[in-house]
């Protein structure tokens, strides 16, 4: 459905935010994973017609997105990473206004759509309050409501669950999963669990380059039996880092737990663990960084 | 610590585009006035271009304009932390309120002072230019420039800076601070007019924070030679003026200090209104509604956005303040129209309209430039641009309402000014109210000019990567227009929106002069239509600020209606221009002010020696003049009686 090829974007400051990105994104939920500053938002904006990449082409179905952004906008739902609102405008009025802009001009249809959407994202009780006064989670839910307006064929949500509490995040993910069955949904996030829970396909982006693409299960399969775990004293961490391919460290009950990728147990005390998407993500980041250092 | 804050503020503000743009602007303006005869700031008269008198007058007048820049710096210093959300971080450090405020203020004041050093510097450099007439340039005396900077500019910027710093502190709003600037300038100009009587000259000199009045008073009996060489001594009224205003500056700063709350502005606790929305939510799940993109939908989108932009303007307090200032300004001008040097005149509509036109030269320009920036950049400043720009609404549905809102605001201000003028007439017992005359003489030409101005300023804002840059471009356009006219390029065919003046008469109104103007209006409306379509095609969507991608897309977008409209507008523009050129330059002779001056000089040179030729005198005139105002025709019959009173025979009689 959505295909990107050779998409490169260089900001006037010289930053290469996107470097020759090529992606094929079919129907369903697609997760774009990457650390902060990897180029996720720039890529999202390029697809959402809000930024023209320096080079490359983006097509959605038969639409050349860069040449005819208007046609894509007619079937687009977009939730930016961070957005503001007009002061003193209530949730209902703002959603109504955006519904008109999205092409729902019929008054009865619009009323129906706005009301049911507000109920669906659980903002019904506060619909007459100004959005400017909403908490982060409420504002985010308003954001998803406006992204779903008008039967979009392509939904782009940029770090949607940042700032949501676990319950809200759950509800939000359910909503996405529901709509994601028949259309293209692109979800950018640095929360690996969101991708694990929702996405049938995923890509990992680091420093503007796509370094991994595929179904999460396939990707994880590549690491099968190669992830090892050990609890170590914190002081020995640097030593382990120097000796082996440590992809992640985390604290569990105050103890340092490291994950290492290796074909067999690196030394005594390591035990195998089932690879998760997170391991793949960290392994990818680790290897990309090592390559960057070597280069 | 204080010094660190001052230098941080300096470094921070010196890097802003505003600094560079304003420095360049003030330098160029002054440089132009020194080196090009046709550009004049003030009226220094017959003195050297770099004489102390001309220098001080230029500096003092530029200080008046400098207020706008100064305000941007000092208001930014006090507002930006709250706007950027950085305030809690800064204010929870060990910095004291004293260091914070004094440091920020001094830093911003110094930046403004540096900007204003461009004025004496431009005089200094300008006077060295080789093409200047040697007789018009005096010797370079550095102390004059130091005097101008420290006796004139520094105290003036200090008091105005402290005043607007206080205002910004109290309002926490850039907009309200600027409203205050406009109010201050209108008040200043009004006061200067009201205090222009000779017996009030002391008050006039003291009450002028720019010390222009003191300069005029101190030097009024000076000869040209004195004005070219001497500085007014810092004593008497000038000294008191400076001391007075430095005192006022201190008082204003103390006021700002008292007003400023260092602790975070407590969020207003709103009463929960949840109860109001407690009706049962719709039980049905959300069913997607397919959007449409038909003509009707696009008009709906246009209507919705128009409502939104209108509300933005008409609900903003600035609009009402601007309107009030406009009325104030109008009434001030109207008052001068019915009384002059002790003679009373009837407040006839013609006089009212002339006064209104005078009062509304600068006002609409400021409104159009200000609101175009605010409206075009609003969504981005509210950070909702990524959402609205990703919707399917077409570019024109975003752009046209902004232009329409500006036109409507200006129209409203014309109507309100007209009502003020009518009230003024009634107040003076003059009951012959000519609504049609107001409409055709004042409102309609005003609205047409407003349409042209609004289109240009929205077009500029749509292209530039930053609001302030758009404002700067418009400012350069205004200044360049004045400068070009001054330099002898004055044809209305290349002055955007230019049209010949239409003199008004009590007898036959606009006569036939409006016809010439109408051709020019049509010509420029054609051009503006091209700009409008281009603004639609090049409208900025999303986070892009660069123009290049939009330009690349332009040729493909011209296909269809936009291209046809541009083609039609371009053809009519060119045809109208050709017809106008044929009339102004082929059928008639096109003469600039310079040409007319030269003609007058030639005339004098050629005929001066006939001045003393003995001539008969006219001792009696009997004329019967029939005037046909509607046909612009007069038939004169009559006789002059000439008599030779020289006592000698005359060999020749000259008739001209």
PDB file of N, CA and C in Angstrom, chain A residues 194-272:
ATOM      1  N   UNK A 194       4.650  -1.658  22.933  1.00  0.00           N
ATOM      2  CA  UNK A 194       3.555  -1.242  22.061  1.00  0.00           C
ATOM      3  C   UNK A 194       3.626  -1.998  20.742  1.00  0.00           C
ATOM      4  N   UNK A 195       4.826  -2.125  20.219  1.00  0.00           N
ATOM      5  CA  UNK A 195       4.988  -2.807  18.933  1.00  0.00           C
ATOM      6  C   UNK A 195       4.711  -4.295  19.102  1.00  0.00           C
ATOM      7  N   UNK A 196       5.276  -4.876  20.177  1.00  0.00           N
ATOM      8  CA  UNK A 196       5.042  -6.297  20.429  1.00  0.00           C
ATOM      9  C   UNK A 196       3.548  -6.583  20.519  1.00  0.00           C
ATOM     10  N   UNK A 197       2.822  -5.719  21.228  1.00  0.00           N
ATOM     11  CA  UNK A 197       1.403  -5.968  21.463  1.00  0.00           C
ATOM     12  C   UNK A 197       0.572  -5.805  20.203  1.00  0.00           C
ATOM     13  N   UNK A 198       0.948  -4.863  19.351  1.00  0.00           N
ATOM     14  CA  UNK A 198       0.023  -4.414  18.316  1.00  0.00           C
ATOM     15  C   UNK A 198       0.406  -4.787  16.897  1.00  0.00           C
ATOM     16  N   UNK A 199       1.704  -4.768  16.588  1.00  0.00           N
ATOM     17  CA  UNK A 199       2.063  -4.654  15.174  1.00  0.00           C
ATOM     18  C   UNK A 199       2.348  -5.989  14.527  1.00  0.00           C
ATOM     19  N   UNK A 200       1.861  -6.107  13.288  1.00  0.00           N
ATOM     20  CA  UNK A 200       2.182  -7.299  12.525  1.00  0.00           C
ATOM     21  C   UNK A 200       3.525  -7.143  11.829  1.00  0.00           C
ATOM     22  N   UNK A 201       3.923  -5.923  11.579  1.00  0.00           N
ATOM     23  CA  UNK A 201       5.239  -5.688  10.995  1.00  0.00           C
ATOM     24  C   UNK A 201       5.896  -4.513  11.713  1.00  0.00           C
ATOM     25  N   UNK A 202       7.213  -4.501  11.642  1.00  0.00           N
ATOM     26  CA  UNK A 202       7.901  -3.417  12.323  1.00  0.00           C
ATOM     27  C   UNK A 202       9.202  -3.079  11.607  1.00  0.00           C
ATOM     28  N   UNK A 203       9.691  -1.895  11.836  1.00  0.00           N
ATOM     29  CA  UNK A 203      11.001  -1.489  11.317  1.00  0.00           C
ATOM     30  C   UNK A 203      11.724  -0.768  12.436  1.00  0.00           C
ATOM     31  N   UNK A 204      13.043  -0.925  12.446  1.00  0.00           N
ATOM     32  CA  UNK A 204      13.836  -0.210  13.441  1.00  0.00           C
ATOM     33  C   UNK A 204      14.659   0.841  12.714  1.00  0.00           C
ATOM     34  N   UNK A 205      14.558   2.053  13.188  1.00  0.00           N
ATOM     35  CA  UNK A 205      15.258   3.153  12.534  1.00  0.00           C
ATOM     36  C   UNK A 205      16.288   3.715  13.515  1.00  0.00           C
ATOM     37  N   UNK A 206      17.516   3.853  13.037  1.00  0.00           N
ATOM     38  CA  UNK A 206      18.588   4.415  13.861  1.00  0.00           C
ATOM     39  C   UNK A 206      19.341   5.427  13.004  1.00  0.00           C
ATOM     40  N   UNK A 207      19.533   6.603  13.516  1.00  0.00           N
ATOM     41  CA  UNK A 207      20.269   7.657  12.812  1.00  0.00           C
ATOM     42  C   UNK A 207      19.773   7.864  11.384  1.00  0.00           C
ATOM     43  N   UNK A 208      18.452   7.819  11.225  1.00  0.00           N
ATOM     44  CA  UNK A 208      17.882   8.103   9.918  1.00  0.00           C
ATOM     45  C   UNK A 208      17.910   6.945   8.945  1.00  0.00           C
ATOM     46  N   UNK A 209      18.450   5.804   9.358  1.00  0.00           N
ATOM     47  CA  UNK A 209      18.505   4.645   8.460  1.00  0.00           C
ATOM     48  C   UNK A 209      17.638   3.532   9.017  1.00  0.00           C
ATOM     49  N   UNK A 210      16.960   2.819   8.093  1.00  0.00           N
ATOM     50  CA  UNK A 210      16.196   1.645   8.498  1.00  0.00           C
ATOM     51  C   UNK A 210      17.177   0.492   8.615  1.00  0.00           C
ATOM     52  N   UNK A 211      17.279  -0.093   9.811  1.00  0.00           N
ATOM     53  CA  UNK A 211      18.282  -1.154   9.983  1.00  0.00           C
ATOM     54  C   UNK A 211      17.663  -2.541  10.095  1.00  0.00           C
ATOM     55  N   UNK A 212      16.369  -2.614  10.387  1.00  0.00           N
ATOM     56  CA  UNK A 212      15.694  -3.913  10.448  1.00  0.00           C
ATOM     57  C   UNK A 212      14.262  -3.722   9.976  1.00  0.00           C
ATOM     58  N   UNK A 213      13.757  -4.673   9.174  1.00  0.00           N
ATOM     59  CA  UNK A 213      12.332  -4.653   8.833  1.00  0.00           C
ATOM     60  C   UNK A 213      11.827  -6.081   8.848  1.00  0.00           C
ATOM     61  N   UNK A 214      10.585  -6.235   9.267  1.00  0.00           N
ATOM     62  CA  UNK A 214       9.997  -7.564   9.197  1.00  0.00           C
ATOM     63  C   UNK A 214       8.904  -7.737  10.225  1.00  0.00           C
ATOM     64  N   UNK A 215       8.342  -8.967  10.270  1.00  0.00           N
ATOM     65  CA  UNK A 215       7.353  -9.270  11.297  1.00  0.00           C
ATOM     66  C   UNK A 215       8.106  -9.472  12.608  1.00  0.00           C
ATOM     67  N   UNK A 216       7.588  -8.984  13.720  1.00  0.00           N
ATOM     68  CA  UNK A 216       8.306  -9.110  14.993  1.00  0.00           C
ATOM     69  C   UNK A 216       8.703 -10.554  15.281  1.00  0.00           C
ATOM     70  N   UNK A 217       7.817 -11.506  14.986  1.00  0.00           N
ATOM     71  CA  UNK A 217       8.147 -12.902  15.295  1.00  0.00           C
ATOM     72  C   UNK A 217       9.331 -13.384  14.487  1.00  0.00           C
ATOM     73  N   UNK A 218       9.351 -13.022  13.197  1.00  0.00           N
ATOM     74  CA  UNK A 218      10.484 -13.421  12.345  1.00  0.00           C
ATOM     75  C   UNK A 218      11.774 -12.818  12.861  1.00  0.00           C
ATOM     76  N   UNK A 219      11.686 -11.548  13.207  1.00  0.00           N
ATOM     77  CA  UNK A 219      12.883 -10.857  13.657  1.00  0.00           C
ATOM     78  C   UNK A 219      13.419 -11.492  14.927  1.00  0.00           C
ATOM     79  N   UNK A 220      12.475 -11.829  15.812  1.00  0.00           N
ATOM     80  CA  UNK A 220      12.902 -12.416  17.080  1.00  0.00           C
ATOM     81  C   UNK A 220      13.523 -13.787  16.840  1.00  0.00           C
ATOM     82  N   UNK A 221      12.966 -14.482  15.829  1.00  0.00           N
ATOM     83  CA  UNK A 221      13.467 -15.827  15.557  1.00  0.00           C
ATOM     84  C   UNK A 221      14.959 -15.835  15.253  1.00  0.00           C
ATOM     85  N   UNK A 222      15.450 -14.728  14.681  1.00  0.00           N
ATOM     86  CA  UNK A 222      16.883 -14.665  14.362  1.00  0.00           C
ATOM     87  C   UNK A 222      17.751 -14.724  15.627  1.00  0.00           C
ATOM     88  N   UNK A 223      17.166 -14.344  16.730  1.00  0.00           N
ATOM     89  CA  UNK A 223      17.946 -14.325  17.971  1.00  0.00           C
ATOM     90  C   UNK A 223      17.714 -15.566  18.807  1.00  0.00           C
ATOM     91  N   UNK A 224      16.899 -16.482  18.270  1.00  0.00           N
ATOM     92  CA  UNK A 224      16.470 -17.621  19.087  1.00  0.00           C
ATOM     93  C   UNK A 224      17.662 -18.385  19.638  1.00  0.00           C
ATOM     94  N   UNK A 225      17.687 -18.598  20.950  1.00  0.00           N
ATOM     95  CA  UNK A 225      18.747 -19.367  21.591  1.00  0.00           C
ATOM     96  C   UNK A 225      20.064 -18.623  21.710  1.00  0.00           C
ATOM     97  N   UNK A 226      20.100 -17.356  21.355  1.00  0.00           N
ATOM     98  CA  UNK A 226      21.374 -16.641  21.391  1.00  0.00           C
ATOM     99  C   UNK A 226      21.400 -15.539  22.438  1.00  0.00           C
ATOM    100  N   UNK A 227      20.339 -15.410  23.210  1.00  0.00           N
ATOM    101  CA  UNK A 227      20.318 -14.363  24.228  1.00  0.00           C
ATOM    102  C   UNK A 227      20.554 -14.997  25.596  1.00  0.00           C
ATOM    103  N   UNK A 228      21.521 -14.440  26.306  1.00  0.00           N
ATOM    104  CA  UNK A 228      21.918 -14.990  27.607  1.00  0.00           C
ATOM    105  C   UNK A 228      21.816 -13.901  28.651  1.00  0.00           C
ATOM    106  N   UNK A 229      21.512 -14.343  29.872  1.00  0.00           N
ATOM    107  CA  UNK A 229      21.254 -13.367  30.919  1.00  0.00           C
ATOM    108  C   UNK A 229      22.072 -13.711  32.155  1.00  0.00           C
ATOM    109  N   UNK A 230      22.532 -12.674  32.851  1.00  0.00           N
ATOM    110  CA  UNK A 230      23.250 -12.925  34.094  1.00  0.00           C
ATOM    111  C   UNK A 230      23.078 -11.740  35.026  1.00  0.00           C
ATOM    112  N   UNK A 231      22.978 -12.046  36.309  1.00  0.00           N
ATOM    113  CA  UNK A 231      22.923 -10.981  37.309  1.00  0.00           C
ATOM    114  C   UNK A 231      24.338 -10.764  37.824  1.00  0.00           C
ATOM    115  N   UNK A 232      24.798  -9.542  37.765  1.00  0.00           N
ATOM    116  CA  UNK A 232      26.201  -9.278  38.103  1.00  0.00           C
ATOM    117  C   UNK A 232      26.282  -8.119  39.087  1.00  0.00           C
ATOM    118  N   UNK A 233      27.387  -8.000  39.825  1.00  0.00           N
ATOM    119  CA  UNK A 233      27.603  -6.810  40.657  1.00  0.00           C
ATOM    120  C   UNK A 233      27.841  -5.616  39.740  1.00  0.00           C
ATOM    121  N   UNK A 234      27.345  -4.485  40.140  1.00  0.00           N
ATOM    122  CA  UNK A 234      27.371  -3.301  39.281  1.00  0.00           C
ATOM    123  C   UNK A 234      28.799  -2.931  38.890  1.00  0.00           C
ATOM    124  N   UNK A 235      29.730  -3.155  39.803  1.00  0.00           N
ATOM    125  CA  UNK A 235      31.106  -2.729  39.572  1.00  0.00           C
ATOM    126  C   UNK A 235      31.748  -3.475  38.403  1.00  0.00           C
ATOM    127  N   UNK A 236      31.234  -4.674  38.076  1.00  0.00           N
ATOM    128  CA  UNK A 236      31.869  -5.479  37.025  1.00  0.00           C
ATOM    129  C   UNK A 236      31.291  -5.211  35.634  1.00  0.00           C
ATOM    130  N   UNK A 237      30.359  -4.300  35.568  1.00  0.00           N
ATOM    131  CA  UNK A 237      29.648  -4.056  34.308  1.00  0.00           C
ATOM    132  C   UNK A 237      30.608  -3.692  33.183  1.00  0.00           C
ATOM    133  N   UNK A 238      31.518  -2.747  33.463  1.00  0.00           N
ATOM    134  CA  UNK A 238      32.435  -2.296  32.410  1.00  0.00           C
ATOM    135  C   UNK A 238      33.290  -3.463  31.907  1.00  0.00           C
ATOM    136  N   UNK A 239      33.679  -4.298  32.839  1.00  0.00           N
ATOM    137  CA  UNK A 239      34.484  -5.462  32.486  1.00  0.00           C
ATOM    138  C   UNK A 239      33.734  -6.370  31.517  1.00  0.00           C
ATOM    139  N   UNK A 240      32.448  -6.640  31.813  1.00  0.00           N
ATOM    140  CA  UNK A 240      31.627  -7.475  30.928  1.00  0.00           C
ATOM    141  C   UNK A 240      31.450  -6.802  29.574  1.00  0.00           C
ATOM    142  N   UNK A 241      31.247  -5.503  29.626  1.00  0.00           N
ATOM    143  CA  UNK A 241      31.055  -4.761  28.368  1.00  0.00           C
ATOM    144  C   UNK A 241      32.265  -4.913  27.469  1.00  0.00           C
ATOM    145  N   UNK A 242      33.422  -4.875  28.092  1.00  0.00           N
ATOM    146  CA  UNK A 242      34.653  -4.946  27.297  1.00  0.00           C
ATOM    147  C   UNK A 242      34.833  -6.336  26.714  1.00  0.00           C
ATOM    148  N   UNK A 243      34.369  -7.331  27.410  1.00  0.00           N
ATOM    149  CA  UNK A 243      34.664  -8.694  26.997  1.00  0.00           C
ATOM    150  C   UNK A 243      33.624  -9.284  26.072  1.00  0.00           C
ATOM    151  N   UNK A 244      32.381  -8.894  26.224  1.00  0.00           N
ATOM    152  CA  UNK A 244      31.364  -9.539  25.390  1.00  0.00           C
ATOM    153  C   UNK A 244      30.314  -8.564  24.880  1.00  0.00           C
ATOM    154  N   UNK A 245      29.458  -9.078  24.030  1.00  0.00           N
ATOM    155  CA  UNK A 245      28.458  -8.270  23.337  1.00  0.00           C
ATOM    156  C   UNK A 245      27.239  -8.035  24.242  1.00  0.00           C
ATOM    157  N   UNK A 246      27.389  -7.092  25.160  1.00  0.00           N
ATOM    158  CA  UNK A 246      26.296  -6.768  26.076  1.00  0.00           C
ATOM    159  C   UNK A 246      25.312  -5.872  25.342  1.00  0.00           C
ATOM    160  N   UNK A 247      24.073  -6.337  25.200  1.00  0.00           N
ATOM    161  CA  UNK A 247      23.112  -5.501  24.468  1.00  0.00           C
ATOM    162  C   UNK A 247      22.262  -4.662  25.397  1.00  0.00           C
ATOM    163  N   UNK A 248      22.042  -5.110  26.616  1.00  0.00           N
ATOM    164  CA  UNK A 248      21.242  -4.274  27.513  1.00  0.00           C
ATOM    165  C   UNK A 248      21.583  -4.580  28.960  1.00  0.00           C
ATOM    166  N   UNK A 249      21.407  -3.579  29.755  1.00  0.00           N
ATOM    167  CA  UNK A 249      21.538  -3.768  31.195  1.00  0.00           C
ATOM    168  C   UNK A 249      20.292  -3.200  31.816  1.00  0.00           C
ATOM    169  N   UNK A 250      19.839  -3.841  32.843  1.00  0.00           N
ATOM    170  CA  UNK A 250      18.698  -3.246  33.550  1.00  0.00           C
ATOM    171  C   UNK A 250      18.800  -3.600  35.008  1.00  0.00           C
ATOM    172  N   UNK A 251      18.078  -2.861  35.809  1.00  0.00           N
ATOM    173  CA  UNK A 251      18.069  -3.125  37.235  1.00  0.00           C
ATOM    174  C   UNK A 251      16.845  -3.945  37.570  1.00  0.00           C
ATOM    175  N   UNK A 252      17.054  -4.990  38.318  1.00  0.00           N
ATOM    176  CA  UNK A 252      15.887  -5.725  38.819  1.00  0.00           C
ATOM    177  C   UNK A 252      16.079  -5.846  40.318  1.00  0.00           C
ATOM    178  N   UNK A 253      15.190  -5.245  41.076  1.00  0.00           N
ATOM    179  CA  UNK A 253      15.285  -5.208  42.536  1.00  0.00           C
ATOM    180  C   UNK A 253      16.675  -4.748  42.977  1.00  0.00           C
ATOM    181  N   UNK A 254      17.178  -3.751  42.290  1.00  0.00           N
ATOM    182  CA  UNK A 254      18.447  -3.153  42.693  1.00  0.00           C
ATOM    183  C   UNK A 254      19.667  -3.875  42.169  1.00  0.00           C
ATOM    184  N   UNK A 255      19.480  -5.039  41.520  1.00  0.00           N
ATOM    185  CA  UNK A 255      20.607  -5.817  40.999  1.00  0.00           C
ATOM    186  C   UNK A 255      20.729  -5.554  39.505  1.00  0.00           C
ATOM    187  N   UNK A 256      21.957  -5.589  39.028  1.00  0.00           N
ATOM    188  CA  UNK A 256      22.162  -5.352  37.603  1.00  0.00           C
ATOM    189  C   UNK A 256      22.036  -6.663  36.840  1.00  0.00           C
ATOM    190  N   UNK A 257      21.148  -6.667  35.841  1.00  0.00           N
ATOM    191  CA  UNK A 257      20.964  -7.842  34.999  1.00  0.00           C
ATOM    192  C   UNK A 257      21.411  -7.478  33.600  1.00  0.00           C
ATOM    193  N   UNK A 258      22.309  -8.268  33.022  1.00  0.00           N
ATOM    194  CA  UNK A 258      22.736  -7.965  31.656  1.00  0.00           C
ATOM    195  C   UNK A 258      22.242  -9.032  30.703  1.00  0.00           C
ATOM    196  N   UNK A 259      21.983  -8.568  29.463  1.00  0.00           N
ATOM    197  CA  UNK A 259      21.670  -9.490  28.378  1.00  0.00           C
ATOM    198  C   UNK A 259      22.831  -9.458  27.395  1.00  0.00           C
ATOM    199  N   UNK A 260      23.232 -10.647  26.969  1.00  0.00           N
ATOM    200  CA  UNK A 260      24.360 -10.754  26.055  1.00  0.00           C
ATOM    201  C   UNK A 260      23.914 -11.604  24.879  1.00  0.00           C
ATOM    202  N   UNK A 261      24.319 -11.191  23.676  1.00  0.00           N
ATOM    203  CA  UNK A 261      24.044 -12.031  22.510  1.00  0.00           C
ATOM    204  C   UNK A 261      25.293 -12.830  22.167  1.00  0.00           C
ATOM    205  N   UNK A 262      25.126 -14.133  22.119  1.00  0.00           N
ATOM    206  CA  UNK A 262      26.253 -15.009  21.764  1.00  0.00           C
ATOM    207  C   UNK A 262      25.692 -16.341  21.323  1.00  0.00           C
ATOM    208  N   UNK A 263      26.470 -17.076  20.503  1.00  0.00           N
ATOM    209  CA  UNK A 263      25.964 -18.347  19.987  1.00  0.00           C
ATOM    210  C   UNK A 263      25.869 -19.396  21.084  1.00  0.00           C
ATOM    211  N   UNK A 264      26.794 -19.339  22.050  1.00  0.00           N
ATOM    212  CA  UNK A 264      26.643 -20.247  23.195  1.00  0.00           C
ATOM    213  C   UNK A 264      26.952 -19.477  24.467  1.00  0.00           C
ATOM    214  N   UNK A 265      26.671 -20.108  25.601  1.00  0.00           N
ATOM    215  CA  UNK A 265      26.808 -19.412  26.867  1.00  0.00           C
ATOM    216  C   UNK A 265      28.214 -18.824  26.982  1.00  0.00           C
ATOM    217  N   UNK A 266      28.351 -17.539  27.168  1.00  0.00           N
ATOM    218  CA  UNK A 266      29.680 -16.909  27.152  1.00  0.00           C
ATOM    219  C   UNK A 266      30.557 -17.369  28.298  1.00  0.00           C
ATOM    220  N   UNK A 267      30.001 -17.579  29.443  1.00  0.00           N
ATOM    221  CA  UNK A 267      30.802 -18.121  30.542  1.00  0.00           C
ATOM    222  C   UNK A 267      29.876 -18.649  31.611  1.00  0.00           C
ATOM    223  N   UNK A 268      30.458 -19.128  32.643  1.00  0.00           N
ATOM    224  CA  UNK A 268      29.678 -19.742  33.694  1.00  0.00           C
ATOM    225  C   UNK A 268      28.736 -18.714  34.321  1.00  0.00           C
ATOM    226  N   UNK A 269      27.519 -19.164  34.643  1.00  0.00           N
ATOM    227  CA  UNK A 269      26.578 -18.280  35.330  1.00  0.00           C
ATOM    228  C   UNK A 269      25.570 -17.645  34.399  1.00  0.00           C
ATOM    229  N   UNK A 270      25.778 -17.742  33.074  1.00  0.00           N
ATOM    230  CA  UNK A 270      24.789 -17.204  32.125  1.00  0.00           C
ATOM    231  C   UNK A 270      23.714 -18.231  31.889  1.00  0.00           C
ATOM    232  N   UNK A 271      22.504 -17.781  31.831  1.00  0.00           N
ATOM    233  CA  UNK A 271      21.436 -18.709  31.504  1.00  0.00           C
ATOM    234  C   UNK A 271      20.691 -18.197  30.277  1.00  0.00           C
ATOM    235  N   UNK A 272      20.190 -19.112  29.471  1.00  0.00           N
ATOM    236  CA  UNK A 272      19.483 -18.664  28.259  1.00  0.00           C
ATOM    237  C   UNK A 272      18.133 -18.062  28.621  1.00  0.00           C
TER     238      UNK A 272
END
